[in-house]
Amino acid sequence: MNDPIYNKLTQITAEENVLKDEPLKEHTYTRLGGKADYYVTPSTYQEVQEIVLLANQEDVEFTLLGNGSNLIVRDGGIRGIVMNLQKLAAIKADGDSVIAESGARIIDASRFALNERLTGLEFACGIPGSVGGALYMNAGAYGGEIKDVLRSTLVCTKDGELITLSADELDLDYRTSNIPDNGYIVLEATFDLKQGEYEDIKAVMDDLTEKRESKQPLEYPSCGSVFKRPPGYFAGKLIQDSNLQGVQIGGAQVSKKHAGFIVNIDDATATEYISLIKHVQATVKDKFGVTLEREVRIIGEDVEV
């Protein structure tokens, strides 16, 4: 193929790990998004390093996708190289610690901890994101969050260097970290857990799973919780009290089951989904004077008219 970037990428990683003009709606939980120029799924840390260095050397735009759970990709897609670390998904135990690669699902890390009779990750048993994504946004649920259990992380810097950082060095706070600002690519995370009883840990996870499945609209594609919790309020309650449940723009709808979710019920476009987010924000602001801040990330380009 007469494409220098493609050819160089396939010299770094296997040809099946490099796709051209790949529709990103195939790789996002919302089922939204245009095409990536190059969609790459490296299988080693060294490949990650080399792809980052290639993007720098060739001055090609570079985007880390994660597993696409807390993300909306605009309809125009993403230029340059889009990297997904789904093939880096190993999980292992080291004493009372669990070490999970970035592409592993945080749900699977939680289940692995259960099987090792380790307690501390129960809160993550229903979070749909990857381990890397969970660190990126200090993911949390049901009173727990990543910063409670994270000891350290191995990252690739934007210059292609591998460094280990302690949890304290990540500035973890409510749904934020310094990972995006520093351009870090999380490769693995070490969680410090404690010995526990299998049945006790499982009982907590079963309870949280039941709560999630009974309250959240898991039957439709969505990005999960769209908005952060405003101080002193609950986003879902504000949206519900604004009579927005069931409101629809195109194929995107404010969930009738949980007002904090926007679901793709009928082949929505990213433009429709984002328009509905803005409509919800404007309505809640007008009715209650509260600004709803997005938890979901929006990336990519709009379609050129």
mmCIF file of C-alpha atoms in Angstrom:
data_model
loop_
_atom_site.group_PDB
_atom_site.id
_atom_site.type_symbol
_atom_site.label_atom_id
_atom_site.label_comp_id
_atom_site.label_asym_id
_atom_site.label_seq_id
_atom_site.Cartn_x
_atom_site.Cartn_y
_atom_site.Cartn_z
ATOM 1 C CA MET A 1 0.000 0.000 0.000
ATOM 2 C CA ASN A 2 1.376 3.397 -1.022
ATOM 3 C CA ASP A 3 0.770 5.033 2.349
ATOM 4 C CA PRO A 4 3.918 5.905 4.328
ATOM 5 C CA ILE A 5 2.205 6.152 7.738
ATOM 6 C CA TYR A 6 0.347 2.872 7.274
ATOM 7 C CA ASN A 7 3.520 1.147 6.124
ATOM 8 C CA LYS A 8 5.488 2.439 9.117
ATOM 9 C CA LEU A 9 2.745 1.396 11.535
ATOM 10 C CA THR A 10 2.752 -2.138 10.119
ATOM 11 C CA GLN A 11 6.505 -2.267 10.642
ATOM 12 C CA ILE A 12 5.887 -1.587 14.353
ATOM 13 C CA THR A 13 2.928 -3.900 14.967
ATOM 14 C CA ALA A 14 1.205 -6.733 13.106
ATOM 15 C CA GLU A 15 -0.741 -5.775 9.994
ATOM 16 C CA GLU A 16 -4.016 -6.968 11.515
ATOM 17 C CA ASN A 17 -3.468 -4.407 14.296
ATOM 18 C CA VAL A 18 -3.648 -1.478 11.852
ATOM 19 C CA LEU A 19 -6.925 -0.493 10.181
ATOM 20 C CA LYS A 20 -7.461 2.401 7.774
ATOM 21 C CA ASP A 21 -10.626 4.534 7.732
ATOM 22 C CA GLU A 22 -12.095 2.509 10.600
ATOM 23 C CA PRO A 23 -15.634 3.555 11.736
ATOM 24 C CA LEU A 24 -15.246 4.515 15.381
ATOM 25 C CA LYS A 25 -18.898 3.843 16.151
ATOM 26 C CA GLU A 26 -17.840 0.194 16.096
ATOM 27 C CA HIS A 27 -15.621 0.926 19.116
ATOM 28 C CA THR A 28 -17.683 3.248 21.332
ATOM 29 C CA TYR A 29 -20.388 2.349 23.847
ATOM 30 C CA THR A 30 -22.667 5.030 22.388
ATOM 31 C CA ARG A 31 -22.337 3.548 18.872
ATOM 32 C CA LEU A 32 -21.501 7.037 17.610
ATOM 33 C CA GLY A 33 -18.609 8.469 15.644
ATOM 34 C CA GLY A 34 -17.028 8.885 12.238
ATOM 35 C CA LYS A 35 -13.872 7.228 10.930
ATOM 36 C CA ALA A 36 -10.297 7.149 12.221
ATOM 37 C CA ASP A 37 -7.584 7.636 9.607
ATOM 38 C CA TYR A 38 -5.532 4.896 11.308
ATOM 39 C CA TYR A 39 -6.909 2.685 14.089
ATOM 40 C CA VAL A 40 -4.122 0.841 15.892
ATOM 41 C CA THR A 41 -4.294 -1.858 18.577
ATOM 42 C CA PRO A 42 -0.712 -2.523 19.762
ATOM 43 C CA SER A 43 0.021 -5.717 21.680
ATOM 44 C CA THR A 44 3.122 -4.737 23.697
ATOM 45 C CA TYR A 45 4.345 -1.748 25.690
ATOM 46 C CA GLN A 46 7.248 -1.366 23.274
ATOM 47 C CA GLU A 47 4.822 -1.056 20.361
ATOM 48 C CA VAL A 48 2.995 1.691 22.236
ATOM 49 C CA GLN A 49 6.277 3.550 22.699
ATOM 50 C CA GLU A 50 7.232 3.195 19.045
ATOM 51 C CA ILE A 51 3.823 4.361 17.792
ATOM 52 C CA VAL A 52 4.010 7.454 20.023
ATOM 53 C CA LEU A 53 7.508 8.191 18.712
ATOM 54 C CA LEU A 54 6.323 7.697 15.118
ATOM 55 C CA ALA A 55 3.470 10.166 15.611
ATOM 56 C CA ASN A 56 5.965 12.694 17.016
ATOM 57 C CA GLN A 57 8.502 12.178 14.247
ATOM 58 C CA GLU A 58 5.936 12.378 11.445
ATOM 59 C CA ASP A 59 3.951 15.174 13.132
ATOM 60 C CA VAL A 60 0.788 13.082 12.890
ATOM 61 C CA GLU A 61 -2.136 13.734 15.229
ATOM 62 C CA PHE A 62 -2.416 11.085 17.952
ATOM 63 C CA THR A 63 -5.464 10.147 20.054
ATOM 64 C CA LEU A 64 -5.810 7.489 22.745
ATOM 65 C CA LEU A 65 -9.315 6.046 22.586
ATOM 66 C CA GLY A 66 -9.516 3.823 25.660
ATOM 67 C CA ASN A 67 -12.377 1.364 25.380
ATOM 68 C CA GLY A 68 -14.852 4.035 24.301
ATOM 69 C CA SER A 69 -17.176 3.877 27.316
ATOM 70 C CA ASN A 70 -17.107 7.454 28.640
ATOM 71 C CA LEU A 71 -16.700 9.031 25.244
ATOM 72 C CA ILE A 72 -18.517 10.615 22.317
ATOM 73 C CA VAL A 73 -16.736 10.775 18.966
ATOM 74 C CA ARG A 74 -18.134 13.408 16.618
ATOM 75 C CA ASP A 75 -19.502 12.400 13.222
ATOM 76 C CA GLY A 76 -16.465 13.670 11.304
ATOM 77 C CA GLY A 77 -14.220 11.144 13.040
ATOM 78 C CA ILE A 78 -10.608 11.612 14.144
ATOM 79 C CA ARG A 79 -7.607 12.499 12.044
ATOM 80 C CA GLY A 80 -4.264 10.806 12.383
ATOM 81 C CA ILE A 81 -3.549 7.795 14.586
ATOM 82 C CA VAL A 82 -6.148 6.497 17.039
ATOM 83 C CA MET A 83 -4.786 3.972 19.537
ATOM 84 C CA ASN A 84 -6.826 1.422 21.479
ATOM 85 C CA LEU A 85 -5.059 -0.663 24.157
ATOM 86 C CA GLN A 86 -7.637 -3.475 24.255
ATOM 87 C CA LYS A 87 -4.947 -6.086 23.534
ATOM 88 C CA LEU A 88 -3.069 -5.093 26.695
ATOM 89 C CA ALA A 89 -5.496 -6.717 29.097
ATOM 90 C CA ALA A 90 -3.553 -9.045 31.410
ATOM 91 C CA ILE A 91 -4.391 -9.119 35.131
ATOM 92 C CA LYS A 92 -2.287 -10.774 37.830
ATOM 93 C CA ALA A 93 -1.952 -10.869 41.616
ATOM 94 C CA ASP A 94 1.123 -10.010 43.667
ATOM 95 C CA GLY A 95 0.425 -10.740 47.307
ATOM 96 C CA ASP A 96 -2.432 -8.446 48.333
ATOM 97 C CA SER A 97 -2.077 -6.351 45.171
ATOM 98 C CA VAL A 98 -3.711 -6.698 41.764
ATOM 99 C CA ILE A 99 -1.728 -5.531 38.726
ATOM 100 C CA ALA A 100 -3.896 -4.885 35.675
ATOM 101 C CA GLU A 101 -2.910 -3.736 32.207
ATOM 102 C CA SER A 102 -4.582 -0.631 30.830
ATOM 103 C CA GLY A 103 -6.835 -2.358 28.310
ATOM 104 C CA ALA A 104 -8.391 -4.732 30.831
ATOM 105 C CA ARG A 105 -11.909 -3.837 31.894
ATOM 106 C CA ILE A 106 -12.055 -2.486 35.441
ATOM 107 C CA ILE A 107 -15.022 -4.869 35.918
ATOM 108 C CA ASP A 108 -12.692 -7.788 35.157
ATOM 109 C CA ALA A 109 -10.089 -6.474 37.610
ATOM 110 C CA SER A 110 -12.840 -6.386 40.243
ATOM 111 C CA ARG A 111 -13.857 -9.975 39.470
ATOM 112 C CA PHE A 112 -10.239 -11.102 39.486
ATOM 113 C CA ALA A 113 -9.825 -9.576 42.958
ATOM 114 C CA LEU A 114 -12.918 -11.496 44.108
ATOM 115 C CA ASN A 115 -11.417 -14.788 42.931
ATOM 116 C CA GLU A 116 -8.203 -13.930 44.776
ATOM 117 C CA ARG A 117 -10.275 -13.154 47.902
ATOM 118 C CA LEU A 118 -9.096 -9.558 47.900
ATOM 119 C CA THR A 119 -11.393 -6.721 48.961
ATOM 120 C CA GLY A 120 -11.374 -3.055 47.917
ATOM 121 C CA LEU A 121 -12.405 -3.120 44.256
ATOM 122 C CA GLU A 122 -16.029 -4.128 44.799
ATOM 123 C CA PHE A 123 -17.258 -0.620 43.865
ATOM 124 C CA ALA A 124 -15.869 -1.109 40.337
ATOM 125 C CA CYS A 125 -17.865 -4.248 39.547
ATOM 126 C CA GLY A 126 -20.317 -2.284 37.386
ATOM 127 C CA ILE A 127 -18.096 0.407 35.863
ATOM 128 C CA PRO A 128 -17.891 -0.290 32.105
ATOM 129 C CA GLY A 129 -14.568 1.413 31.363
ATOM 130 C CA SER A 130 -11.035 0.096 30.991
ATOM 131 C CA VAL A 131 -8.415 0.211 33.737
ATOM 132 C CA GLY A 132 -6.654 3.047 31.894
ATOM 133 C CA GLY A 133 -9.897 4.976 31.534
ATOM 134 C CA ALA A 134 -10.708 4.421 35.194
ATOM 135 C CA LEU A 135 -7.423 6.080 36.199
ATOM 136 C CA TYR A 136 -7.862 8.823 33.594
ATOM 137 C CA MET A 137 -11.057 10.042 35.262
ATOM 138 C CA ASN A 138 -10.631 8.581 38.782
ATOM 139 C CA ALA A 139 -13.733 6.497 38.157
ATOM 140 C CA GLY A 140 -15.997 5.742 41.068
ATOM 141 C CA ALA A 141 -19.357 4.339 42.098
ATOM 142 C CA TYR A 142 -21.301 3.507 45.242
ATOM 143 C CA GLY A 143 -18.979 5.378 47.585
ATOM 144 C CA GLY A 144 -15.675 4.069 46.230
ATOM 145 C CA GLU A 145 -13.204 5.487 43.717
ATOM 146 C CA ILE A 146 -9.898 4.570 42.112
ATOM 147 C CA LYS A 147 -7.823 6.835 44.336
ATOM 148 C CA ASP A 148 -8.916 4.764 47.369
ATOM 149 C CA VAL A 149 -7.047 1.680 46.146
ATOM 150 C CA LEU A 150 -4.456 2.765 43.572
ATOM 151 C CA ARG A 151 -0.809 2.437 44.605
ATOM 152 C CA SER A 152 1.002 3.237 41.363
ATOM 153 C CA THR A 153 0.821 3.228 37.588
ATOM 154 C CA LEU A 154 3.190 2.623 34.690
ATOM 155 C CA VAL A 155 2.695 5.206 31.938
ATOM 156 C CA CYS A 156 4.143 6.080 28.558
ATOM 157 C CA THR A 157 4.833 9.804 28.295
ATOM 158 C CA LYS A 158 4.091 11.858 25.188
ATOM 159 C CA ASP A 159 7.823 11.566 24.429
ATOM 160 C CA GLY A 160 7.638 7.767 24.435
ATOM 161 C CA GLU A 161 9.327 7.242 27.808
ATOM 162 C CA LEU A 162 8.078 4.652 30.323
ATOM 163 C CA ILE A 163 7.840 5.930 33.908
ATOM 164 C CA THR A 164 6.222 4.706 37.122
ATOM 165 C CA LEU A 165 4.139 7.197 39.105
ATOM 166 C CA SER A 166 2.623 6.894 42.558
ATOM 167 C CA ALA A 167 -1.090 7.525 42.998
ATOM 168 C CA ASP A 168 -0.240 10.799 44.772
ATOM 169 C CA GLU A 169 1.518 12.044 41.634
ATOM 170 C CA LEU A 170 -1.690 11.792 39.560
ATOM 171 C CA ASP A 171 -3.682 14.505 41.417
ATOM 172 C CA LEU A 172 -6.712 12.218 41.590
ATOM 173 C CA ASP A 173 -9.897 14.088 42.481
ATOM 174 C CA TYR A 174 -13.613 13.787 41.737
ATOM 175 C CA ARG A 175 -13.701 12.394 38.161
ATOM 176 C CA THR A 176 -10.354 14.011 37.311
ATOM 177 C CA SER A 177 -6.608 13.394 37.226
ATOM 178 C CA ASN A 178 -3.567 15.060 35.654
ATOM 179 C CA ILE A 179 -3.236 12.208 33.141
ATOM 180 C CA PRO A 180 -4.841 14.108 30.209
ATOM 181 C CA ASP A 181 -2.986 17.357 30.940
ATOM 182 C CA ASN A 182 0.354 15.548 30.936
ATOM 183 C CA GLY A 183 -0.447 13.401 27.906
ATOM 184 C CA TYR A 184 0.242 10.176 29.807
ATOM 185 C CA ILE A 185 -0.782 6.824 28.338
ATOM 186 C CA VAL A 186 -1.574 4.447 31.186
ATOM 187 C CA LEU A 187 -0.071 1.002 30.562
ATOM 188 C CA GLU A 188 -0.781 -0.731 33.862
ATOM 189 C CA ALA A 189 -2.054 -0.054 37.362
ATOM 190 C CA THR A 190 -1.239 -1.601 40.741
ATOM 191 C CA PHE A 191 -4.083 -1.701 43.254
ATOM 192 C CA ASP A 192 -3.426 -2.253 46.965
ATOM 193 C CA LEU A 193 -6.203 -4.429 48.364
ATOM 194 C CA LYS A 194 -6.817 -6.438 51.549
ATOM 195 C CA GLN A 195 -7.539 -10.067 52.318
ATOM 196 C CA GLY A 196 -11.232 -10.796 52.679
ATOM 197 C CA GLU A 197 -13.808 -13.571 52.647
ATOM 198 C CA TYR A 198 -14.988 -14.671 49.202
ATOM 199 C CA GLU A 199 -18.674 -14.838 50.156
ATOM 200 C CA ASP A 200 -18.582 -11.402 51.802
ATOM 201 C CA ILE A 201 -16.928 -9.780 48.786
ATOM 202 C CA LYS A 202 -19.307 -11.540 46.385
ATOM 203 C CA ALA A 203 -22.347 -10.448 48.391
ATOM 204 C CA VAL A 204 -21.335 -6.787 48.066
ATOM 205 C CA MET A 205 -20.685 -7.159 44.326
ATOM 206 C CA ASP A 206 -23.986 -8.968 43.757
ATOM 207 C CA ASP A 207 -25.833 -6.198 45.593
ATOM 208 C CA LEU A 208 -24.148 -3.438 43.575
ATOM 209 C CA THR A 209 -24.757 -5.314 40.316
ATOM 210 C CA GLU A 210 -28.459 -5.678 41.131
ATOM 211 C CA LYS A 211 -28.715 -1.959 41.908
ATOM 212 C CA ARG A 212 -27.015 -1.066 38.638
ATOM 213 C CA GLU A 213 -29.060 -3.407 36.457
ATOM 214 C CA SER A 214 -32.356 -2.355 38.029
ATOM 215 C CA LYS A 215 -31.743 1.392 37.704
ATOM 216 C CA GLN A 216 -29.613 1.885 34.589
ATOM 217 C CA PRO A 217 -30.789 1.615 30.954
ATOM 218 C CA LEU A 218 -28.303 -1.083 29.953
ATOM 219 C CA GLU A 219 -30.505 -2.267 27.083
ATOM 220 C CA TYR A 220 -29.475 0.712 24.915
ATOM 221 C CA PRO A 221 -26.083 2.110 23.843
ATOM 222 C CA SER A 222 -25.010 5.020 26.046
ATOM 223 C CA CYS A 223 -21.936 6.714 27.495
ATOM 224 C CA GLY A 224 -23.002 5.994 31.077
ATOM 225 C CA SER A 225 -23.532 8.959 33.376
ATOM 226 C CA VAL A 226 -23.425 12.042 31.162
ATOM 227 C CA PHE A 227 -22.932 14.656 33.884
ATOM 228 C CA LYS A 228 -20.871 15.085 37.020
ATOM 229 C CA ARG A 229 -22.734 15.424 40.301
ATOM 230 C CA PRO A 230 -23.271 19.144 40.970
ATOM 231 C CA PRO A 231 -22.419 20.183 44.559
ATOM 232 C CA GLY A 232 -25.519 19.777 46.706
ATOM 233 C CA TYR A 233 -27.594 18.124 43.967
ATOM 234 C CA PHE A 234 -28.023 14.966 41.933
ATOM 235 C CA ALA A 235 -27.871 15.438 38.161
ATOM 236 C CA GLY A 236 -30.505 12.788 37.465
ATOM 237 C CA LYS A 237 -32.978 14.378 39.905
ATOM 238 C CA LEU A 238 -32.513 17.833 38.372
ATOM 239 C CA ILE A 239 -33.099 16.428 34.884
ATOM 240 C CA GLN A 240 -36.128 14.457 36.038
ATOM 241 C CA ASP A 241 -37.598 17.507 37.800
ATOM 242 C CA SER A 242 -37.093 19.475 34.572
ATOM 243 C CA ASN A 243 -39.498 17.061 32.855
ATOM 244 C CA LEU A 244 -36.811 15.995 30.418
ATOM 245 C CA GLN A 245 -37.138 12.220 30.682
ATOM 246 C CA GLY A 246 -38.133 10.795 27.317
ATOM 247 C CA VAL A 247 -37.191 13.972 25.453
ATOM 248 C CA GLN A 248 -35.634 13.037 22.130
ATOM 249 C CA ILE A 249 -33.532 14.645 19.408
ATOM 250 C CA GLY A 250 -33.234 12.349 16.420
ATOM 251 C CA GLY A 251 -32.281 8.912 17.697
ATOM 252 C CA ALA A 252 -30.935 10.197 21.042
ATOM 253 C CA GLN A 253 -33.203 10.182 24.088
ATOM 254 C CA VAL A 254 -33.007 11.167 27.761
ATOM 255 C CA SER A 255 -33.543 7.746 29.303
ATOM 256 C CA LYS A 256 -36.992 7.035 30.719
ATOM 257 C CA LYS A 257 -35.348 4.627 33.174
ATOM 258 C CA HIS A 258 -32.603 6.878 34.569
ATOM 259 C CA ALA A 259 -32.588 10.600 33.800
ATOM 260 C CA GLY A 260 -28.806 10.829 34.174
ATOM 261 C CA PHE A 261 -28.352 8.753 31.014
ATOM 262 C CA ILE A 262 -28.797 9.663 27.368
ATOM 263 C CA VAL A 263 -29.381 6.602 25.206
ATOM 264 C CA ASN A 264 -29.037 5.880 21.522
ATOM 265 C CA ILE A 265 -32.422 4.319 20.786
ATOM 266 C CA ASP A 266 -32.563 4.678 17.005
ATOM 267 C CA ASP A 267 -29.249 4.990 15.152
ATOM 268 C CA ALA A 268 -28.519 8.456 16.531
ATOM 269 C CA THR A 269 -25.730 10.627 15.173
ATOM 270 C CA ALA A 270 -23.162 12.212 17.459
ATOM 271 C CA THR A 271 -24.561 15.613 16.475
ATOM 272 C CA GLU A 272 -28.012 14.613 17.762
ATOM 273 C CA TYR A 273 -26.557 13.172 20.972
ATOM 274 C CA ILE A 274 -24.488 16.290 21.684
ATOM 275 C CA SER A 275 -27.451 18.558 20.851
ATOM 276 C CA LEU A 276 -29.528 16.720 23.435
ATOM 277 C CA ILE A 277 -26.786 17.118 26.057
ATOM 278 C CA LYS A 278 -26.763 20.874 25.413
ATOM 279 C CA HIS A 279 -30.568 21.024 25.573
ATOM 280 C CA VAL A 280 -30.531 19.278 28.954
ATOM 281 C CA GLN A 281 -27.846 21.641 30.273
ATOM 282 C CA ALA A 282 -29.740 24.726 29.089
ATOM 283 C CA THR A 283 -33.072 23.533 30.494
ATOM 284 C CA VAL A 284 -31.677 22.661 33.934
ATOM 285 C CA LYS A 285 -29.768 25.956 34.057
ATOM 286 C CA ASP A 286 -32.915 27.892 33.172
ATOM 287 C CA LYS A 287 -35.150 26.035 35.639
ATOM 288 C CA PHE A 288 -32.825 25.605 38.636
ATOM 289 C CA GLY A 289 -29.834 27.887 37.988
ATOM 290 C CA VAL A 290 -27.508 24.883 38.190
ATOM 291 C CA THR A 291 -24.779 24.285 35.621
ATOM 292 C CA LEU A 292 -24.448 20.609 34.710
ATOM 293 C CA GLU A 293 -20.820 19.825 33.874
ATOM 294 C CA ARG A 294 -20.202 16.963 31.456
ATOM 295 C CA GLU A 295 -18.536 13.830 32.748
ATOM 296 C CA VAL A 296 -18.399 12.335 29.247
ATOM 297 C CA ARG A 297 -15.578 13.430 26.926
ATOM 298 C CA ILE A 298 -16.359 14.676 23.408
ATOM 299 C CA ILE A 299 -13.597 14.381 20.807
ATOM 300 C CA GLY A 300 -13.159 14.357 17.047
ATOM 301 C CA GLU A 301 -14.323 16.586 14.243
ATOM 302 C CA ASP A 302 -17.737 17.704 13.055
ATOM 303 C CA VAL A 303 -18.857 16.754 9.574
ATOM 304 C CA GLU A 304 -17.931 19.428 7.066
ATOM 305 C CA VAL A 305 -21.035 20.946 5.489
#
